[in-house]
PDB file of C-alpha atoms in Angstrom:
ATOM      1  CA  UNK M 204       2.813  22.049 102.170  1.00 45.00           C
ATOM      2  CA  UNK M 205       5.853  23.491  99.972  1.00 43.00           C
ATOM      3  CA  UNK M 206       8.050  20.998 101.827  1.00 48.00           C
ATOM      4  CA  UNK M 207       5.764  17.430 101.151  1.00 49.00           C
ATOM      5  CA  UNK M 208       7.152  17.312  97.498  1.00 49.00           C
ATOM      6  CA  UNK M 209      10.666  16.187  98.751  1.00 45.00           C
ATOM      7  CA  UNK M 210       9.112  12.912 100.091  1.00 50.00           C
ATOM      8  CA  UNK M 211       8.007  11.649  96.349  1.00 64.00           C
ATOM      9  CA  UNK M 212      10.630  13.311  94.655  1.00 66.00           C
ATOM     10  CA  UNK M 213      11.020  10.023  92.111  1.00 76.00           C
ATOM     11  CA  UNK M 214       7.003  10.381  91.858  1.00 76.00           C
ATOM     12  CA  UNK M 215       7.602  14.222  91.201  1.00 75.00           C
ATOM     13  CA  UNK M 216       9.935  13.730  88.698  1.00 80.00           C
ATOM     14  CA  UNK M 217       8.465  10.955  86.699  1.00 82.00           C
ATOM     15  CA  UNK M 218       4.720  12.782  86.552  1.00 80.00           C
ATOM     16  CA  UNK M 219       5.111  16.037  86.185  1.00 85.00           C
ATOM     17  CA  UNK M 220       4.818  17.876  83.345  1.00 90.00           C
ATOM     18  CA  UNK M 221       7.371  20.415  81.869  1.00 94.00           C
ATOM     19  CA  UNK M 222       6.723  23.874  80.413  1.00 96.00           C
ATOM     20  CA  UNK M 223       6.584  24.178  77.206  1.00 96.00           C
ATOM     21  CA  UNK M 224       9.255  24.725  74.963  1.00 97.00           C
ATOM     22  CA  UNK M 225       7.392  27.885  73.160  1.00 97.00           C
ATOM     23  CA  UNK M 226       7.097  29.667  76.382  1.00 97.00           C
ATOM     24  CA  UNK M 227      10.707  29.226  77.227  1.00 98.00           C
ATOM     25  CA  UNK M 228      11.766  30.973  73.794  1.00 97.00           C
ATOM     26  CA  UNK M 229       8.798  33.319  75.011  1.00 98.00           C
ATOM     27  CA  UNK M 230      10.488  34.312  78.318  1.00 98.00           C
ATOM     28  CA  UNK M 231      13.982  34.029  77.788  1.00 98.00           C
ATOM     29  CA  UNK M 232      16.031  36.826  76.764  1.00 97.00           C
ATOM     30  CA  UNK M 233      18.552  36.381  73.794  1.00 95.00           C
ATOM     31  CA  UNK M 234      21.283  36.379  73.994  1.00 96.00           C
ATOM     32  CA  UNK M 235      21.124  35.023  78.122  1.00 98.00           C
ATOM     33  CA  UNK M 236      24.531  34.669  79.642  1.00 98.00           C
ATOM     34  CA  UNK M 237      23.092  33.556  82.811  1.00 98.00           C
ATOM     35  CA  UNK M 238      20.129  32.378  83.597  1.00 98.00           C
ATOM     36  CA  UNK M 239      18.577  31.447  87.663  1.00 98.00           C
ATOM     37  CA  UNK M 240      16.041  28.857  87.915  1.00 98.00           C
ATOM     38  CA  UNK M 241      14.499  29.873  91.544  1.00 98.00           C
ATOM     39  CA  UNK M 242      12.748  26.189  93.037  1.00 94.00           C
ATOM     40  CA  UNK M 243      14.055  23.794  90.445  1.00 95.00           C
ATOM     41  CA  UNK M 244      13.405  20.255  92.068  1.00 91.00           C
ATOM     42  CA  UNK M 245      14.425  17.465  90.439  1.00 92.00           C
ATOM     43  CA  UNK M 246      15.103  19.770  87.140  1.00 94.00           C
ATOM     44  CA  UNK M 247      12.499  19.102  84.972  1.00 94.00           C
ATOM     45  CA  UNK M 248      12.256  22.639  84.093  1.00 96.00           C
ATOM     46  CA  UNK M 249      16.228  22.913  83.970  1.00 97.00           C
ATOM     47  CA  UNK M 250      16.735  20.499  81.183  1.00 95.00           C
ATOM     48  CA  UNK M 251      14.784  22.675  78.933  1.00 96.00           C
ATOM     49  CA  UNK M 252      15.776  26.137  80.071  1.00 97.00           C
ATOM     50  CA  UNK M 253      20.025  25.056  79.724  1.00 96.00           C
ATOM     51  CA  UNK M 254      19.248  25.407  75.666  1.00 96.00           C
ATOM     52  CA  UNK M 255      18.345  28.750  75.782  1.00 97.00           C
ATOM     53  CA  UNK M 256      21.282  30.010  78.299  1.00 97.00           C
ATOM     54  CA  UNK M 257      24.988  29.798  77.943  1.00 97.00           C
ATOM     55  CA  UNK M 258      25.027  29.039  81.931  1.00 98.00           C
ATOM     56  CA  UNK M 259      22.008  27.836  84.222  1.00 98.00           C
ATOM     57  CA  UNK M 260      22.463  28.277  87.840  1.00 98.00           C
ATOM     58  CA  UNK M 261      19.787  25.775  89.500  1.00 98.00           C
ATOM     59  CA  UNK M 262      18.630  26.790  93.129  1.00 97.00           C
ATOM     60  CA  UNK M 263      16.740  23.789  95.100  1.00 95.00           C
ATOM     61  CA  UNK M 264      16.016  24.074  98.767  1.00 93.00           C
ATOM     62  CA  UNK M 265      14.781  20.312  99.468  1.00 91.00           C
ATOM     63  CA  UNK M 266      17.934  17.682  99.732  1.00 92.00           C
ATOM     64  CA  UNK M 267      15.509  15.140  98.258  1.00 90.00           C
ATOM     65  CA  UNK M 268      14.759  16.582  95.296  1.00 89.00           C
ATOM     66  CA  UNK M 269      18.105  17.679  94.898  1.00 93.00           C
ATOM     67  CA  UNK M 270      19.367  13.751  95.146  1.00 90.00           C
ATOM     68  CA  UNK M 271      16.673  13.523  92.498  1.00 90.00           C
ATOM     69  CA  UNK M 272      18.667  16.279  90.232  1.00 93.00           C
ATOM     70  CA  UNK M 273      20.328  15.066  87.021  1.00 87.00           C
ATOM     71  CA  UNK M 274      20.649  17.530  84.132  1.00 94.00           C
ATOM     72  CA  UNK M 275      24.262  17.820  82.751  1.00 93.00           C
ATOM     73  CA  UNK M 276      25.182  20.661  82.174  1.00 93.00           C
ATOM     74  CA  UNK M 277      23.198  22.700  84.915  1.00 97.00           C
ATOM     75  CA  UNK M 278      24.914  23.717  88.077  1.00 97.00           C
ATOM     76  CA  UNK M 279      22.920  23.057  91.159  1.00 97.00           C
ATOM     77  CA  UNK M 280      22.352  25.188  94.050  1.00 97.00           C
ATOM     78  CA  UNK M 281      21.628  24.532  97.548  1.00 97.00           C
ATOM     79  CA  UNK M 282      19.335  28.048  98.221  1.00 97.00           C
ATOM     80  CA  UNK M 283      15.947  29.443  98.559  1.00 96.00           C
ATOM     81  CA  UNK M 284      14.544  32.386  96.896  1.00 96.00           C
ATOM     82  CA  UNK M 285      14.352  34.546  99.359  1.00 97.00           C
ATOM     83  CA  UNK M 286      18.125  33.781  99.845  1.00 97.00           C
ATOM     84  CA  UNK M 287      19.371  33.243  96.783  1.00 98.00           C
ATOM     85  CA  UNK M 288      23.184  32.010  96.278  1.00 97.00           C
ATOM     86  CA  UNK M 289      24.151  34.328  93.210  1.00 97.00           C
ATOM     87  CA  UNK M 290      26.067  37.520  93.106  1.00 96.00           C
ATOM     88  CA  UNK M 291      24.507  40.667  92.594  1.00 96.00           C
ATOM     89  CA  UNK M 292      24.152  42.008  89.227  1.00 96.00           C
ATOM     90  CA  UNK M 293      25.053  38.817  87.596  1.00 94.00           C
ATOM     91  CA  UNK M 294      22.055  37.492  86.132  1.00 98.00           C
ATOM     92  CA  UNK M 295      19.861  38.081  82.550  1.00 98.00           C
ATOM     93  CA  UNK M 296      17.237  35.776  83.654  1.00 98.00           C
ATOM     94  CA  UNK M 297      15.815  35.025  87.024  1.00 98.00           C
ATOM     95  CA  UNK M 298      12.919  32.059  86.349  1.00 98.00           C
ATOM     96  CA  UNK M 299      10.651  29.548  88.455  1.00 98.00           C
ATOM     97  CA  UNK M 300       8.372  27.433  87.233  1.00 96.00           C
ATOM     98  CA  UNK M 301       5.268  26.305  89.054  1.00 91.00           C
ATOM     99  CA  UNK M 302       6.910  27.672  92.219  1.00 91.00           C
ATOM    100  CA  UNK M 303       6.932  31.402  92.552  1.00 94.00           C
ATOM    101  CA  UNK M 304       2.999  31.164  94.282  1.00 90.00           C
ATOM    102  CA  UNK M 305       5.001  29.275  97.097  1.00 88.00           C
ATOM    103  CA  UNK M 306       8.018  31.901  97.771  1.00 93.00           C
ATOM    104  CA  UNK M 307       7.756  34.695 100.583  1.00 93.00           C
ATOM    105  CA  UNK M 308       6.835  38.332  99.270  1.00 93.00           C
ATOM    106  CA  UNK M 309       8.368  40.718  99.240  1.00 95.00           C
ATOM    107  CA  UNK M 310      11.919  38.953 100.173  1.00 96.00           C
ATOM    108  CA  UNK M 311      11.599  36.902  96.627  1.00 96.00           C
ATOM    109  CA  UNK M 312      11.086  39.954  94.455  1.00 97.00           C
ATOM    110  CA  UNK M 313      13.616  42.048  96.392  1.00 96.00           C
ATOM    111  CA  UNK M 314      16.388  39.060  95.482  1.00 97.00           C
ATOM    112  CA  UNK M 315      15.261  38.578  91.867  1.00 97.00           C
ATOM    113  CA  UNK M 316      15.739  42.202  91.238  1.00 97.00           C
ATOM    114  CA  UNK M 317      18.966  42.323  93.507  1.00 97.00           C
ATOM    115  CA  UNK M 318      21.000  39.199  91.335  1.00 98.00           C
ATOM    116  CA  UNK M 319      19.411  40.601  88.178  1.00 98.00           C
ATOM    117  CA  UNK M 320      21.240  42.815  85.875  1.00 97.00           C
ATOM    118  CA  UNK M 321      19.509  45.903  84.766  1.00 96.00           C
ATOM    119  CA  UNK M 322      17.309  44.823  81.777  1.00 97.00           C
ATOM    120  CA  UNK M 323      17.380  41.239  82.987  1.00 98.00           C
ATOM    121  CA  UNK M 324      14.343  39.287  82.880  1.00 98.00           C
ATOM    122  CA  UNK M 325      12.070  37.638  85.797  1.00 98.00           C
ATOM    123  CA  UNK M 326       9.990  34.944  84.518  1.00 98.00           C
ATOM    124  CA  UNK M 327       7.648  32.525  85.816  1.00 98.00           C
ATOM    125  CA  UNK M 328       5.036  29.828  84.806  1.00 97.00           C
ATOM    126  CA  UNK M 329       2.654  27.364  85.264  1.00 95.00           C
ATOM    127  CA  UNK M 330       1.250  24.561  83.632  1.00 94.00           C
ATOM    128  CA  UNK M 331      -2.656  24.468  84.819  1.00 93.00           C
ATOM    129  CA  UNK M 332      -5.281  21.594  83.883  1.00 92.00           C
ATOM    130  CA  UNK M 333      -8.075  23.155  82.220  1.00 93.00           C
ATOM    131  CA  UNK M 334     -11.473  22.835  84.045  1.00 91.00           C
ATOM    132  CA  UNK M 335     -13.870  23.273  81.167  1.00 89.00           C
ATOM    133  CA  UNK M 336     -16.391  20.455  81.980  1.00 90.00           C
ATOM    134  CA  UNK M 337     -18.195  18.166  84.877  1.00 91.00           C
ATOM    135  CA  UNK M 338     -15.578  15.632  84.931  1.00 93.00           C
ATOM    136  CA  UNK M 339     -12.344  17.911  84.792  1.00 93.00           C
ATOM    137  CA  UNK M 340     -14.338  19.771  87.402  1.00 91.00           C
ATOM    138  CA  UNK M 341     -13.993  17.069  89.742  1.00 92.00           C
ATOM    139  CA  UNK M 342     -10.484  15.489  89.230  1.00 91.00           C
ATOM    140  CA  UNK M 343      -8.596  18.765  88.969  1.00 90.00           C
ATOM    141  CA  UNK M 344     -10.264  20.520  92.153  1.00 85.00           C
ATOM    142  CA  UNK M 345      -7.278  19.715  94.326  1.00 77.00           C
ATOM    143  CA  UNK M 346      -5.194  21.550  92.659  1.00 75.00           C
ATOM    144  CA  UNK M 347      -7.439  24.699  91.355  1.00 66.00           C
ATOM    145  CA  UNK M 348      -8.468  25.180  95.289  1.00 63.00           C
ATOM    146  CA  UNK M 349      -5.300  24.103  96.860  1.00 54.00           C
ATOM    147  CA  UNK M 350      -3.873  28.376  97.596  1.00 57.00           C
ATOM    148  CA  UNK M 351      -6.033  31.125  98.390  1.00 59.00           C
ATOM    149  CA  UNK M 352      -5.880  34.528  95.838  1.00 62.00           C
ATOM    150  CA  UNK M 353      -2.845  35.534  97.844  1.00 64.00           C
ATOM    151  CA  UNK M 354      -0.964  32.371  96.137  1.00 70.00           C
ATOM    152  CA  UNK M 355      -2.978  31.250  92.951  1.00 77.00           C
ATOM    153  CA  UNK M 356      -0.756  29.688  90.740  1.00 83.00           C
ATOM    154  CA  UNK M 357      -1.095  32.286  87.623  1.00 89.00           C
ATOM    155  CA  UNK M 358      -0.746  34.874  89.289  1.00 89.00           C
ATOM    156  CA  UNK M 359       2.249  37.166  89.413  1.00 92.00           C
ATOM    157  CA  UNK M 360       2.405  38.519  92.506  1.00 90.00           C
ATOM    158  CA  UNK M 361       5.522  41.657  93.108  1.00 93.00           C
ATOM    159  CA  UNK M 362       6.347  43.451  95.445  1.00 91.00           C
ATOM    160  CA  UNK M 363       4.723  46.855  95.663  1.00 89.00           C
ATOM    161  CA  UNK M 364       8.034  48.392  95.430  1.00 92.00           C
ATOM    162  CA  UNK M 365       9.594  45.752  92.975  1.00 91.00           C
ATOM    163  CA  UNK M 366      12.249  47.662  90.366  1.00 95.00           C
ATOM    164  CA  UNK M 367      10.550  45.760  87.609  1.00 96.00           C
ATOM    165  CA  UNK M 368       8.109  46.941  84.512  1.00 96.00           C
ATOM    166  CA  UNK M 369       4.831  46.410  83.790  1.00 95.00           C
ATOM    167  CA  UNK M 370       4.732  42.778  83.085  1.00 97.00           C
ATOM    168  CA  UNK M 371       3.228  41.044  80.148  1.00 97.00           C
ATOM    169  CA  UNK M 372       2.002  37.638  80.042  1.00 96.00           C
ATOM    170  CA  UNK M 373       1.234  34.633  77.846  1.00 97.00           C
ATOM    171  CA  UNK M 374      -0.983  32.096  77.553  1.00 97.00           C
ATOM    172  CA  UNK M 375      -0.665  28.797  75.780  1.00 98.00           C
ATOM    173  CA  UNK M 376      -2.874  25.701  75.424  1.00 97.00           C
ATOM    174  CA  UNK M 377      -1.878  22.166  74.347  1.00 97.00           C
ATOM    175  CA  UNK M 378      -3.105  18.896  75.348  1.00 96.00           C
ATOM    176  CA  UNK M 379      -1.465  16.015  77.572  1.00 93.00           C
ATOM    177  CA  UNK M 380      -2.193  12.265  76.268  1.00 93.00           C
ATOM    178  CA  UNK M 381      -1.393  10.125  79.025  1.00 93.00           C
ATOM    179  CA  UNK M 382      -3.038   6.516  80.490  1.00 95.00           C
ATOM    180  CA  UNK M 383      -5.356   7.058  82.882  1.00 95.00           C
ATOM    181  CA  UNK M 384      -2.992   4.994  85.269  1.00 94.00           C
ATOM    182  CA  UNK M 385      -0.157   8.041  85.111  1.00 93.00           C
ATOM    183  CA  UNK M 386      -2.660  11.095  85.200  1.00 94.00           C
ATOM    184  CA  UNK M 387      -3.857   9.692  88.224  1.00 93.00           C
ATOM    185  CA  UNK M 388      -0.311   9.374  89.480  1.00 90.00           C
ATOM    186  CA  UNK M 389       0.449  12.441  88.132  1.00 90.00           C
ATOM    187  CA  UNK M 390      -2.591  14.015  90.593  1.00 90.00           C
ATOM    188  CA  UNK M 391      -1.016  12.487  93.532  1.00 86.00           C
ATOM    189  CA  UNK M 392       1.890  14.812  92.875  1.00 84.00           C
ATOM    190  CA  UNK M 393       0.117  18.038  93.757  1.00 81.00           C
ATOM    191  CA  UNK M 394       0.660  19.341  97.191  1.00 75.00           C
ATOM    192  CA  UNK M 395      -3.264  19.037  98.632  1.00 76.00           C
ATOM    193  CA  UNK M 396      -2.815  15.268  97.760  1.00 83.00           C
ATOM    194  CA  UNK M 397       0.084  14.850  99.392  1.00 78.00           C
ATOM    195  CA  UNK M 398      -1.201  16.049 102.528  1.00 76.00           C
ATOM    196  CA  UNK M 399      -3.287  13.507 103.180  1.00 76.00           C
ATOM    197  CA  UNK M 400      -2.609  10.344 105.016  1.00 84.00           C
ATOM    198  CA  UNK M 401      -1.976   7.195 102.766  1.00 85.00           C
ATOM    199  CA  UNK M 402      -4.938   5.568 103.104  1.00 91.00           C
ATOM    200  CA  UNK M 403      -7.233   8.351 102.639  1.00 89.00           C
ATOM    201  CA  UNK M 404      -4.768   9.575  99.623  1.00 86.00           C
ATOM    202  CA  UNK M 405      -5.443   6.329  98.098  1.00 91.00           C
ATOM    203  CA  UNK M 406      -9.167   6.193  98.404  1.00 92.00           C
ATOM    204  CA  UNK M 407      -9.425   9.815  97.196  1.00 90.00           C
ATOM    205  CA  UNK M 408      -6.977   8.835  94.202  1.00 92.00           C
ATOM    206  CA  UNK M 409      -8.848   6.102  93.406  1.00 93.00           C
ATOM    207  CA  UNK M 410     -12.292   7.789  93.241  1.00 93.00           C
ATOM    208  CA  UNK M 411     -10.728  10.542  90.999  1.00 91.00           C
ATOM    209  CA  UNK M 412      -9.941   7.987  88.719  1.00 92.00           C
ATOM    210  CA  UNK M 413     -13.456   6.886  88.558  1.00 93.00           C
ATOM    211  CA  UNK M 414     -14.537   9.950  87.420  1.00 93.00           C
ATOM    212  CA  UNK M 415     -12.276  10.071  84.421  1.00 93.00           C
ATOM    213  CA  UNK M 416     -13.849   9.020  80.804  1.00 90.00           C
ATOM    214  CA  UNK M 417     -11.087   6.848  79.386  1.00 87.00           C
ATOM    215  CA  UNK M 418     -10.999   4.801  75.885  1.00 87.00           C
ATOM    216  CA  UNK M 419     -10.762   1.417  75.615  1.00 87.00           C
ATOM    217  CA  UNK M 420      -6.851   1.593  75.466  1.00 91.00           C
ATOM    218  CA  UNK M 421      -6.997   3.703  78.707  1.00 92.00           C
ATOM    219  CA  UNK M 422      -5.703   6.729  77.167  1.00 95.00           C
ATOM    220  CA  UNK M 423      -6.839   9.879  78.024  1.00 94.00           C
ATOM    221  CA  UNK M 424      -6.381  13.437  76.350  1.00 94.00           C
ATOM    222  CA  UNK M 425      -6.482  16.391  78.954  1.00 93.00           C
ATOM    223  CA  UNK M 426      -6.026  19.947  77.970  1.00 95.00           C
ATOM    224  CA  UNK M 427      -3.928  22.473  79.652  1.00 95.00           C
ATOM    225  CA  UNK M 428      -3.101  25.985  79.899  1.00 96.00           C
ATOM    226  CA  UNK M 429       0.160  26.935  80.354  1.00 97.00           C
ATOM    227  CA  UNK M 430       0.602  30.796  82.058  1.00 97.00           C
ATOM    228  CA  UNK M 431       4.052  32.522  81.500  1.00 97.00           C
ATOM    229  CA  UNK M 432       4.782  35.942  82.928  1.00 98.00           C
ATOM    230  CA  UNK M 433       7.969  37.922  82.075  1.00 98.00           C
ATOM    231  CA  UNK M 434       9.270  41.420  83.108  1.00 98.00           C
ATOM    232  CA  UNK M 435      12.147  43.583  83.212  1.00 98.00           C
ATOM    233  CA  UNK M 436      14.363  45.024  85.619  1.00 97.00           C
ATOM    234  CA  UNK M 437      14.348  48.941  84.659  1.00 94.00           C
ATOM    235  CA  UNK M 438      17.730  49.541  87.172  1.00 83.00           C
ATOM    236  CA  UNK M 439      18.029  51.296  90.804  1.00 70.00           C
TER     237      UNK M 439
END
């Protein structure tokens, strides 16, 4: 399923939300020479991340969401992370956001640490809907059930013999006000959604919207959790 988001790159782009700028200041170490976003897509992570790095190295995989790619001042990689296109050594920050819970272990790890300087930084994050009542309940479950515990999004998952310390985390809340037409849209994004076929994706989508109470304006205010991670590479 990592490889449907390509398809509705535009979609991707336009919905999604981005990280917070709090949590980049959070996980970002000053001053960063370099920084590596691992999984960029279409850069909506990269346009905030470039204004807290002298240089930002983008790595994307997909050729769509690459096409999709239009931050100045970011240069953009064709690369996974498991095969990262970076020198060793040459790094202060390796980062992805909302994409590390879809990256093979322990090959990920293993090149973070290897293009990493020694006290250089691997960060990730996530930006989760909160599930706090009935009705959140019932829109968000697509994406809170979409990975098993081996791939929650949240998570940090290492490799058992990563050269990294103890991590430390974050947490920080805020709410999204959107129309109910573009947090549906924004629900057909996520990857369990995308796997189904259009016409079933369209009933489902348009049941989920049912569920949602909206004002008379169609605005709707949905709170969300954002999850940043950060750690630091102690050397060989």
């Amino acid at each position: 399923m990592s490889h449907a988001f390509g398809a509705v790159a535009e979609a991707y782009h336009r919905w999604r939300t981005a990280i917070p700028y709090a949590a980049f200041d959070w996980m970002v170490p000053q001053p960063c020479r370099r920084a590596v976003e691992l999984g960029a897509g279409t850069g909506i992570q990269t346009r905030r991340l470039k204004a807290f790095a002298d240089e930002t190295l983008a790595v994307e995989p997909d050729a769509n969401m690459r096409a999709a790619f239009t931050v100045d001042g970011a240069k953009l990689l064709v690369g996974t992370a498991e095969e990262i296109p970076v020198a060793d050594g040459g790094a202060d920050l390796v980062v992805a956001c909302e994409s590390w819970h879809w990256f093979a272990q322990p090959q990920a790890t293993h090149e973070a640490a290897r293009v990493l300087r020694q006290g250089g930084t691997l960060a990730v994050a996530w930006n989760l809907p909160e599930t706090t009542d009935d009705w959140t309940k019932k829109f968000w479950w697509p994406v809170a059930s979409a990975h098993d515990e081996s791939r929650r999004p949240g998570r940090l998952i290492l490799a058992a013999d990563a050269p990294f310390h103890t991590p430390q985390y974050r947490v920080l809340r805020w709410t999204l006000r959107r129309h109910i037409d573009d947090l549906v849209a924004l629900l057909g994004t996520y990857s369990r959604v995308l796997a189904l076929e259009p016409l079933e994706r369209k009933e489902f989508l348009d049941h989920q919207r049912s569920l949602v109470p909206v004002r008379e304006d169609g605005i709707v205010d949905v709170r969300f959790t954002t999850i940043c991670w950060r750690t630091v590479h102690k050397g060989a």
